mmCIF file of C-alpha atoms in Angstrom:
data_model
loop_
_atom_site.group_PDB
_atom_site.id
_atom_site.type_symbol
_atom_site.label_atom_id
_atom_site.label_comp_id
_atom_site.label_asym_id
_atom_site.label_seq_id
_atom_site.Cartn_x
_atom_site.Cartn_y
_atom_site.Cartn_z
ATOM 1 C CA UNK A 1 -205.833 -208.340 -222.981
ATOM 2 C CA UNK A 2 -206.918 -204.499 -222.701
ATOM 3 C CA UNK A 3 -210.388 -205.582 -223.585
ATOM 4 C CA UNK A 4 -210.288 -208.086 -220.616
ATOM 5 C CA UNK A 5 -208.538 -205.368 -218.166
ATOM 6 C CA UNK A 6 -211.271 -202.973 -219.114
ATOM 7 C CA UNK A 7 -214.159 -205.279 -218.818
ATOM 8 C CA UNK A 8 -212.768 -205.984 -215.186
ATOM 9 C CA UNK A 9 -212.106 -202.705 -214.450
ATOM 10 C CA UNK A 10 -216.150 -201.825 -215.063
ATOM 11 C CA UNK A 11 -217.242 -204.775 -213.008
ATOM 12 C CA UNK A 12 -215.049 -203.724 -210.086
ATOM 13 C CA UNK A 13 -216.599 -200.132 -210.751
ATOM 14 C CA UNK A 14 -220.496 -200.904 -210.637
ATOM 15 C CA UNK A 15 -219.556 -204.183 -207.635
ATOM 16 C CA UNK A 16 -218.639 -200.813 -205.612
ATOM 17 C CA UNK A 17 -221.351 -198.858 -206.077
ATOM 18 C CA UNK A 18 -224.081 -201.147 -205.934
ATOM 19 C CA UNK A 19 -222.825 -202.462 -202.532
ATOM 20 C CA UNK A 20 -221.793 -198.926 -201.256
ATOM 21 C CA UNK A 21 -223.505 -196.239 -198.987
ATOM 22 C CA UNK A 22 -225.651 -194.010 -201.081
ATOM 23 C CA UNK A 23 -226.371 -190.348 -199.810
ATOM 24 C CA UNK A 24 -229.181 -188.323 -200.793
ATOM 25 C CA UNK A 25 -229.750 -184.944 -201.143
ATOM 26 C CA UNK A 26 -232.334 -182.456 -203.208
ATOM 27 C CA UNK A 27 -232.277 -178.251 -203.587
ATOM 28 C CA UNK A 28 -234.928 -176.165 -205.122
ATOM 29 C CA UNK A 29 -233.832 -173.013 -206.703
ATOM 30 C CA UNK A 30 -234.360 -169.540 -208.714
ATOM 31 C CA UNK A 31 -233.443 -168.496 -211.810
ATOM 32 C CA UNK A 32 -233.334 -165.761 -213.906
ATOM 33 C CA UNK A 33 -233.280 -165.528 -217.537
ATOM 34 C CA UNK A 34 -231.921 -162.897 -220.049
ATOM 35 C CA UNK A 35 -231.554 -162.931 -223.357
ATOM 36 C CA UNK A 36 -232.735 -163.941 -226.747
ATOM 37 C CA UNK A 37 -232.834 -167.289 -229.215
ATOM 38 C CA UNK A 38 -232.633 -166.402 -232.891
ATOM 39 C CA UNK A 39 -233.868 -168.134 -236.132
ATOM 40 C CA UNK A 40 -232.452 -166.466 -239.290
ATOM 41 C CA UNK A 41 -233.045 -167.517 -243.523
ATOM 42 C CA UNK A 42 -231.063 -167.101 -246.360
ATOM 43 C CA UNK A 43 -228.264 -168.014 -248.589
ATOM 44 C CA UNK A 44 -228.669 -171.131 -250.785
ATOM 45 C CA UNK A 45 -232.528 -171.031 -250.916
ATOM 46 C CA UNK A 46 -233.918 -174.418 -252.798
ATOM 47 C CA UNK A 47 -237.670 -173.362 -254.097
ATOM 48 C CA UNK A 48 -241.051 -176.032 -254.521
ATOM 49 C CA UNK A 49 -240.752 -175.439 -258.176
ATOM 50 C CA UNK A 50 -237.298 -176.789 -258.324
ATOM 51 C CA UNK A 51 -235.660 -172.828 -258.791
ATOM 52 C CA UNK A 52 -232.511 -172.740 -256.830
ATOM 53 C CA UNK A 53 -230.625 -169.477 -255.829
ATOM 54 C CA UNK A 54 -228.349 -167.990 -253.585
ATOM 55 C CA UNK A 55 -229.693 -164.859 -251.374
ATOM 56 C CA UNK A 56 -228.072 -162.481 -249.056
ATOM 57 C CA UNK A 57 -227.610 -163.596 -245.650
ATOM 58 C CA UNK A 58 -230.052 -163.344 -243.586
ATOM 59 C CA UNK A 59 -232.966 -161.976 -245.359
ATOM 60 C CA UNK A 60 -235.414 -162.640 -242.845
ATOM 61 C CA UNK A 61 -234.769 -162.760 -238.953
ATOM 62 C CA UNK A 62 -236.911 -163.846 -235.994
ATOM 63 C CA UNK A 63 -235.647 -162.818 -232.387
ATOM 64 C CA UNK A 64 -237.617 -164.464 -229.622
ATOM 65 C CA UNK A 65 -236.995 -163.263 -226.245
ATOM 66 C CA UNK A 66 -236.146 -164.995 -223.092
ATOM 67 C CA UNK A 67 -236.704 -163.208 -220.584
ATOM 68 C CA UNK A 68 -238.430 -165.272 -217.756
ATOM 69 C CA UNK A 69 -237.900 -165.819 -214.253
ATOM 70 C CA UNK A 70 -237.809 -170.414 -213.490
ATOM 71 C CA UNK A 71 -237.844 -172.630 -210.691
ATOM 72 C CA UNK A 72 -234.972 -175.503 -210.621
ATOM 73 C CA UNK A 73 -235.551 -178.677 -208.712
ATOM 74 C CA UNK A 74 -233.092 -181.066 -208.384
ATOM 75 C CA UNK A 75 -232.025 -184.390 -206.684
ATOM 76 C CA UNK A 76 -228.632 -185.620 -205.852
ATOM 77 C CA UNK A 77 -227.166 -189.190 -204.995
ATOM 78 C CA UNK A 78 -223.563 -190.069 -203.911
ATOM 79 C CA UNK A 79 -221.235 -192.600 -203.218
ATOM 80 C CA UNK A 80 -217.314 -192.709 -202.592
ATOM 81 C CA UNK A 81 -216.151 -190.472 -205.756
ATOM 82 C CA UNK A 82 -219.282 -190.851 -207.903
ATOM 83 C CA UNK A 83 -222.112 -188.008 -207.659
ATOM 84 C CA UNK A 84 -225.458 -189.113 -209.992
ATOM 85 C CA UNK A 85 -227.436 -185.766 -210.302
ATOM 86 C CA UNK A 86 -231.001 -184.651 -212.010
ATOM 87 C CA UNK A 87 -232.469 -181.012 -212.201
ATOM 88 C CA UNK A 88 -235.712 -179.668 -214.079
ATOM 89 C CA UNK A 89 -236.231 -176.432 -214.472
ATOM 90 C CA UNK A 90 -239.587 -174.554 -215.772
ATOM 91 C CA UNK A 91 -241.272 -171.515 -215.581
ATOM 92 C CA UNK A 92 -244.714 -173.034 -215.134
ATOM 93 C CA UNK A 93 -246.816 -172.556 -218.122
ATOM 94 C CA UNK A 94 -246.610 -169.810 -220.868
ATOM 95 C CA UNK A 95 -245.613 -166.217 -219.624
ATOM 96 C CA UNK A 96 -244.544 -162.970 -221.059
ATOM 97 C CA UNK A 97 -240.904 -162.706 -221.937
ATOM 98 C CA UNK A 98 -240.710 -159.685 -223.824
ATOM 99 C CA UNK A 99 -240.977 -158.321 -227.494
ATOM 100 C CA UNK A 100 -240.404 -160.896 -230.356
ATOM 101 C CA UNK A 101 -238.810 -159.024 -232.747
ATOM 102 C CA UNK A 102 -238.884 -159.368 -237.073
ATOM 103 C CA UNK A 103 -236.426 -157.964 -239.292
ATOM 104 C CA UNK A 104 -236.985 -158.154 -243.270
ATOM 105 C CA UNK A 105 -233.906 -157.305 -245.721
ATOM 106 C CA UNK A 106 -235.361 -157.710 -249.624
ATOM 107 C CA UNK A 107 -232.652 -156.613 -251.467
ATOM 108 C CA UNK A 108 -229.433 -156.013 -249.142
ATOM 109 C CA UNK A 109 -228.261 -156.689 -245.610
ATOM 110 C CA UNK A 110 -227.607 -153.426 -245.579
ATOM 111 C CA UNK A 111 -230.878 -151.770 -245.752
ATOM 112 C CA UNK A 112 -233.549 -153.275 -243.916
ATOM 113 C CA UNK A 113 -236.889 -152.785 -245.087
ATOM 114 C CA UNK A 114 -239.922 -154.340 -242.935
ATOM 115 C CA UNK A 115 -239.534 -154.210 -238.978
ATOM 116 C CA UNK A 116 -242.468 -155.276 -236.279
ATOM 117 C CA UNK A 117 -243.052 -156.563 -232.874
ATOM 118 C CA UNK A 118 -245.085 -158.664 -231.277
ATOM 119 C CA UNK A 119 -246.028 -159.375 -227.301
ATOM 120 C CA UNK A 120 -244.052 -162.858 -226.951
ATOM 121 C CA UNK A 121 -245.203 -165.756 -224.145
ATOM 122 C CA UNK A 122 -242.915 -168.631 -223.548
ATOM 123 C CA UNK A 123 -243.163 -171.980 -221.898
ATOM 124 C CA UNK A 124 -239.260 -173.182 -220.854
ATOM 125 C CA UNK A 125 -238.571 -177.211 -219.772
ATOM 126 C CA UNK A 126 -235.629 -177.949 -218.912
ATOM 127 C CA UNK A 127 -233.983 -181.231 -218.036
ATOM 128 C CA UNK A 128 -230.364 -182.251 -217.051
ATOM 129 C CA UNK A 129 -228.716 -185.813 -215.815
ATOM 130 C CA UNK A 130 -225.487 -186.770 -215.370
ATOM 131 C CA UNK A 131 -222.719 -188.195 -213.384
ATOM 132 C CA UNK A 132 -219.858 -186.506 -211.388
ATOM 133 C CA UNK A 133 -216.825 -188.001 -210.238
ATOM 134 C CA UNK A 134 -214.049 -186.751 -207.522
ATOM 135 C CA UNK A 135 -210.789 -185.976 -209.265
ATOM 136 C CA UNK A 136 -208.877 -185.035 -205.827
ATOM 137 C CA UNK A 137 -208.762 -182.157 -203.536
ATOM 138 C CA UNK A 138 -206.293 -179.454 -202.260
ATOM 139 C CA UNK A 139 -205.830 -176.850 -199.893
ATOM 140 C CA UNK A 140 -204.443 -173.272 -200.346
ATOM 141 C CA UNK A 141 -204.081 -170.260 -197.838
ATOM 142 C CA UNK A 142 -205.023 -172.732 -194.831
ATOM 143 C CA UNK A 143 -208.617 -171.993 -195.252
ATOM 144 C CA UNK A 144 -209.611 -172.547 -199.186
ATOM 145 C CA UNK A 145 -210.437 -176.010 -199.750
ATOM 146 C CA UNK A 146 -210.991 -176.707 -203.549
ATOM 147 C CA UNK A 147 -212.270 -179.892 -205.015
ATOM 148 C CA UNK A 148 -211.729 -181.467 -208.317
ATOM 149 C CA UNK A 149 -214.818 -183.022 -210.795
ATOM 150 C CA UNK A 150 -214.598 -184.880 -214.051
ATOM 151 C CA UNK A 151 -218.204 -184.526 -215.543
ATOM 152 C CA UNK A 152 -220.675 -186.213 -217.940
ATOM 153 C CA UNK A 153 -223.994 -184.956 -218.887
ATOM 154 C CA UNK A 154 -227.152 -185.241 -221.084
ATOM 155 C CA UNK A 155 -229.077 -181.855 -221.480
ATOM 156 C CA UNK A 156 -232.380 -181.490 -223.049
ATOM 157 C CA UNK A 157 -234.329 -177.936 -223.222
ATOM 158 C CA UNK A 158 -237.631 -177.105 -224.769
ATOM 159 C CA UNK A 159 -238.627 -173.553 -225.116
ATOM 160 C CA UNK A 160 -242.583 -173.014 -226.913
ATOM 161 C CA UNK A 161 -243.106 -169.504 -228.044
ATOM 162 C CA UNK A 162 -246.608 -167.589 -228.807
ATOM 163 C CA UNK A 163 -246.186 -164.203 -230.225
ATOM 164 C CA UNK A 164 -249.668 -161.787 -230.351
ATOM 165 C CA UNK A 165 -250.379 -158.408 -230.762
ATOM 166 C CA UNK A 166 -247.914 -157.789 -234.034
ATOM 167 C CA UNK A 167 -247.122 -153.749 -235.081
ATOM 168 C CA UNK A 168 -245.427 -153.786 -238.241
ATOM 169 C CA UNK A 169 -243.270 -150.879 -239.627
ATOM 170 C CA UNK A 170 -242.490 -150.310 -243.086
ATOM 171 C CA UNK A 171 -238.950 -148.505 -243.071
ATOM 172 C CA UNK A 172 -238.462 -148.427 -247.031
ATOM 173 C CA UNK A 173 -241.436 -145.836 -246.901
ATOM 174 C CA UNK A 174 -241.252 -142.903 -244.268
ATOM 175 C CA UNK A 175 -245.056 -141.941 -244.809
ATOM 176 C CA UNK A 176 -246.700 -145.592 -244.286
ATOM 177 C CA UNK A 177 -248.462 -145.917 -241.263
ATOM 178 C CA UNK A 178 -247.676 -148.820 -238.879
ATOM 179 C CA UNK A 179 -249.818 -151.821 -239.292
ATOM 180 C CA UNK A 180 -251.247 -153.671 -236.292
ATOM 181 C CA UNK A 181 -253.047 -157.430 -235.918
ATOM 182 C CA UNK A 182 -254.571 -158.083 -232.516
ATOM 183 C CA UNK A 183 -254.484 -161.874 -231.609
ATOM 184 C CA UNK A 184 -251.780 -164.842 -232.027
ATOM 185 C CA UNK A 185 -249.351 -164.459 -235.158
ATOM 186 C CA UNK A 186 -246.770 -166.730 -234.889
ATOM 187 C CA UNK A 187 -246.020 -170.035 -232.629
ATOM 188 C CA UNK A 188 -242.380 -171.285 -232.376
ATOM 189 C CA UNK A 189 -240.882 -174.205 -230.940
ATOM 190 C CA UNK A 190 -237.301 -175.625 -230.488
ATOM 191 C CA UNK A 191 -235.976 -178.953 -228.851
ATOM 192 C CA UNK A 192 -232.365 -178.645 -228.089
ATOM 193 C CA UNK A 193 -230.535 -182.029 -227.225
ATOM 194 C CA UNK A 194 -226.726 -182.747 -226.309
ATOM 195 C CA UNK A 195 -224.121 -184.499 -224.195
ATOM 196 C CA UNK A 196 -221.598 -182.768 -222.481
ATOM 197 C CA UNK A 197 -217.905 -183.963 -221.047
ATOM 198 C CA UNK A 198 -216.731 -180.997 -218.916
ATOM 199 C CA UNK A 199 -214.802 -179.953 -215.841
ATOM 200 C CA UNK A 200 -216.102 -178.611 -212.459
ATOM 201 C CA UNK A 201 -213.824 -177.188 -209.363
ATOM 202 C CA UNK A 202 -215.842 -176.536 -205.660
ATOM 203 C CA UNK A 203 -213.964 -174.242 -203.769
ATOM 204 C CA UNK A 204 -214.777 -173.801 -199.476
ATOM 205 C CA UNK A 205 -214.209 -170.610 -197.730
ATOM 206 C CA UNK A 206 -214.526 -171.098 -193.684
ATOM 207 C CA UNK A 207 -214.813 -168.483 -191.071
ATOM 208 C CA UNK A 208 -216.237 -165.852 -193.932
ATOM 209 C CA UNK A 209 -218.773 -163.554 -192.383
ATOM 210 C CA UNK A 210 -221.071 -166.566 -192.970
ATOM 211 C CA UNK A 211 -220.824 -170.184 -192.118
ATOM 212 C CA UNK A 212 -218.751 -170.391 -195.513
ATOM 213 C CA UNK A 213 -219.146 -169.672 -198.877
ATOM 214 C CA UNK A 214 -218.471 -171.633 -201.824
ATOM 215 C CA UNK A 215 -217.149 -170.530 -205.214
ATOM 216 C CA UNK A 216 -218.136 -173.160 -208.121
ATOM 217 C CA UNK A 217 -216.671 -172.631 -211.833
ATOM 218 C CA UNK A 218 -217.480 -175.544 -214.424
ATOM 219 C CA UNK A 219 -216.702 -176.110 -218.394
ATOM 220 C CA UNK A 220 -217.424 -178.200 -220.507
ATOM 221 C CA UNK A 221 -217.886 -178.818 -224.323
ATOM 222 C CA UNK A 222 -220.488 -181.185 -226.801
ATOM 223 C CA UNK A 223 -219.610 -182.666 -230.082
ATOM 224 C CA UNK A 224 -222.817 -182.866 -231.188
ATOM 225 C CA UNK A 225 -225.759 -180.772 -230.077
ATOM 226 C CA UNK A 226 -229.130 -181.507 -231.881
ATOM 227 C CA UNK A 227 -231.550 -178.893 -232.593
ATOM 228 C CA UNK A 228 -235.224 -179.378 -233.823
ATOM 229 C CA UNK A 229 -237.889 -176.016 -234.276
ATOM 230 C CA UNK A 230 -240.929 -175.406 -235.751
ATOM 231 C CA UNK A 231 -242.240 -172.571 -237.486
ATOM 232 C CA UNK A 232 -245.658 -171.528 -237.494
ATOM 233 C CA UNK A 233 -246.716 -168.315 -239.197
ATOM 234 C CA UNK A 234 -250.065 -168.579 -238.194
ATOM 235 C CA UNK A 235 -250.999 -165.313 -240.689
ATOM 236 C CA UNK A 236 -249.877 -166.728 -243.320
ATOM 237 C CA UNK A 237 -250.979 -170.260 -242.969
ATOM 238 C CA UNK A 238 -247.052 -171.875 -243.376
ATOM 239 C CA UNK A 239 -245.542 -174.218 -240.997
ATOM 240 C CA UNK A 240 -242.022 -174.807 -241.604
ATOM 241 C CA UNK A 241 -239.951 -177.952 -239.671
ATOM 242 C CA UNK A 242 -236.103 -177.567 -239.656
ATOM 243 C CA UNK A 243 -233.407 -179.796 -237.767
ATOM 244 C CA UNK A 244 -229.624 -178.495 -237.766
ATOM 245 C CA UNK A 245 -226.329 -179.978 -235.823
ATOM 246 C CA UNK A 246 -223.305 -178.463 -234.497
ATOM 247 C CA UNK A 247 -220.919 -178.397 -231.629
ATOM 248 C CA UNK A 248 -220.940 -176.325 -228.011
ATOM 249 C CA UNK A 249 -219.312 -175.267 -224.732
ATOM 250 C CA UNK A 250 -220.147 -173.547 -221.844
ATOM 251 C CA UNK A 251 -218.810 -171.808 -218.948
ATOM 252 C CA UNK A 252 -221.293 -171.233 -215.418
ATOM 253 C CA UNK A 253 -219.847 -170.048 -212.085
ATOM 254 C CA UNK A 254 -221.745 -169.555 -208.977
ATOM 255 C CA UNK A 255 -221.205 -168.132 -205.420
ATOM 256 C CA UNK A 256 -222.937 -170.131 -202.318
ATOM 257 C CA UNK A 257 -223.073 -168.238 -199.097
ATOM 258 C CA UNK A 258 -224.167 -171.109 -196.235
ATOM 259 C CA UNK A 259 -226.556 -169.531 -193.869
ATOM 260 C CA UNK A 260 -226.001 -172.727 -191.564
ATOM 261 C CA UNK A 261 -226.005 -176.773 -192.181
ATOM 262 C CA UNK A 262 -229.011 -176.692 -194.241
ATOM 263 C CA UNK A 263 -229.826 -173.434 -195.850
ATOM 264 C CA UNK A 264 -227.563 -171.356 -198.113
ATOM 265 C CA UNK A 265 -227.946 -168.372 -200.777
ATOM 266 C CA UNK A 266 -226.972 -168.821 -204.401
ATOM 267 C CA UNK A 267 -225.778 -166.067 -207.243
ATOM 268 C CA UNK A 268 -224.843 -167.511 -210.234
ATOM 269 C CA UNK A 269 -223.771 -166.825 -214.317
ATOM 270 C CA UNK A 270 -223.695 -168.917 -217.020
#
């Protein structure tokens, strides 16, 4: 019986919005990106000639900047309470974002002993999908209108890293000189993959000092987020392949200042 409510229940759903009034709308935006992504080694530590140990944590640690300014497109169709959405964001092709930076610890996390840096480029793509629907809406102080969104989303982000350029510091020895390699020393790649169920509110300000302005917050949290990188130390001539899983959550809000019907200014952190 719940089987046969359900299975009615999702044909009146898609009967609706097949036959219903879809609206369409796209944006392109800016963004800005701070920060860093970080690969670290260590611990249990299984060796090609079967040896098997357990080292200090980390003992090696790569910190690739990402620092890059990105351009978001995205397209938006909606219908009664459902909202279907797709963005792609990229920064066009490899840039500078920053110093990649390489710590070494040999014998203790508490003494590192090998430190360079290297110029770092990075190519970002970005892709997100995903359906909204209208929980309900309310009114507060006469003038705030906030709306309600149940969310579900697939996000997929590619990030390809070329470090040149490498100075290299040796800080067990004060009198060593710095080492430096001119041309490409290390290429890194990651694939991150997840869905997300989260929660969105739209708050509405009219008769602000402009048109109106919005205020957006949104949550949400994955049970599974898929991560896939490769390392290759192009000095040393080893490509390594790893794949790990784990869980994630975010939290973005964003102000939107409408200059008039069509236009409006965005300032947002996530």
């Amino acid at each position: 019986m719940k089987c046969l409510l359900f299975t009615g229940f999702v044909i009146c759903l898609f009967t609706n919005l097949i036959f219903s009034e879809w609206r369409w709308s796209s944006s392109v935006g800016y963004r800005s990106y701070q920060g860093f992504t970080r690969y670290q080694i260590g611990g249990f530590t299984s060796f090609s000639d079967g040896y098997e140990a357990t080292l200090h944590f980390p003992t090696s640690e790569l910190r690739f900047p990402t620092n890059i300014q990105a351009l978001e497109t995205k397209i938006n169709t909606s219908t009664g309470r459902v909202n279907i959405f797709l963005s792609h964001t990229t920064n066009f092709g490899h840039v500078n974002s920053g110093k990649l930076e390489d710590s070494d610890w040999l014998d203790s996390v508490n003494k590192k002993d090998i430190f360079s840096e290297s110029d770092s480029i990075l190519n970002l793509n970005q892709v997100k999908t995903g359906v909204k629907y209208f929980v309900n809406d309310i009114t507060l102080f006469h003038n705030i209108k906030t709306k309600s969104f149940l969310t579900f989303s697939y996000y997929q982000k590619n990030m390809e890293f070329l470090a040149n350029n490498l100075v290299q510091y040796d800080l067990s020895d004060s009198e060593s000189k710095p080492i430096t390699v001119s041309g490409n020393v290390i290429a890194y790649e990651q694939t991150i993959k997840s869905p997300y169920l989260g929660f969105e509110t739209h708050s509405i300000v009219e008769n602000f000092l402009f048109k109106a302005m919005e205020f957006h917050t949104s949550f949400g949290l994955s049970p599974k987020v898929e991560v896939n990188d490769q390392d290759d130390h192009i000095l040393r001539k080893k490509l390594s392949k790893g794949t790990a899983t784990g869980i994630s959550s975010y939290f973005n809000f964003s102000l939107l200042f409408w200059l008039n019907n069509n236009w409006s200014l965005s300032l947002g952190r996530s």
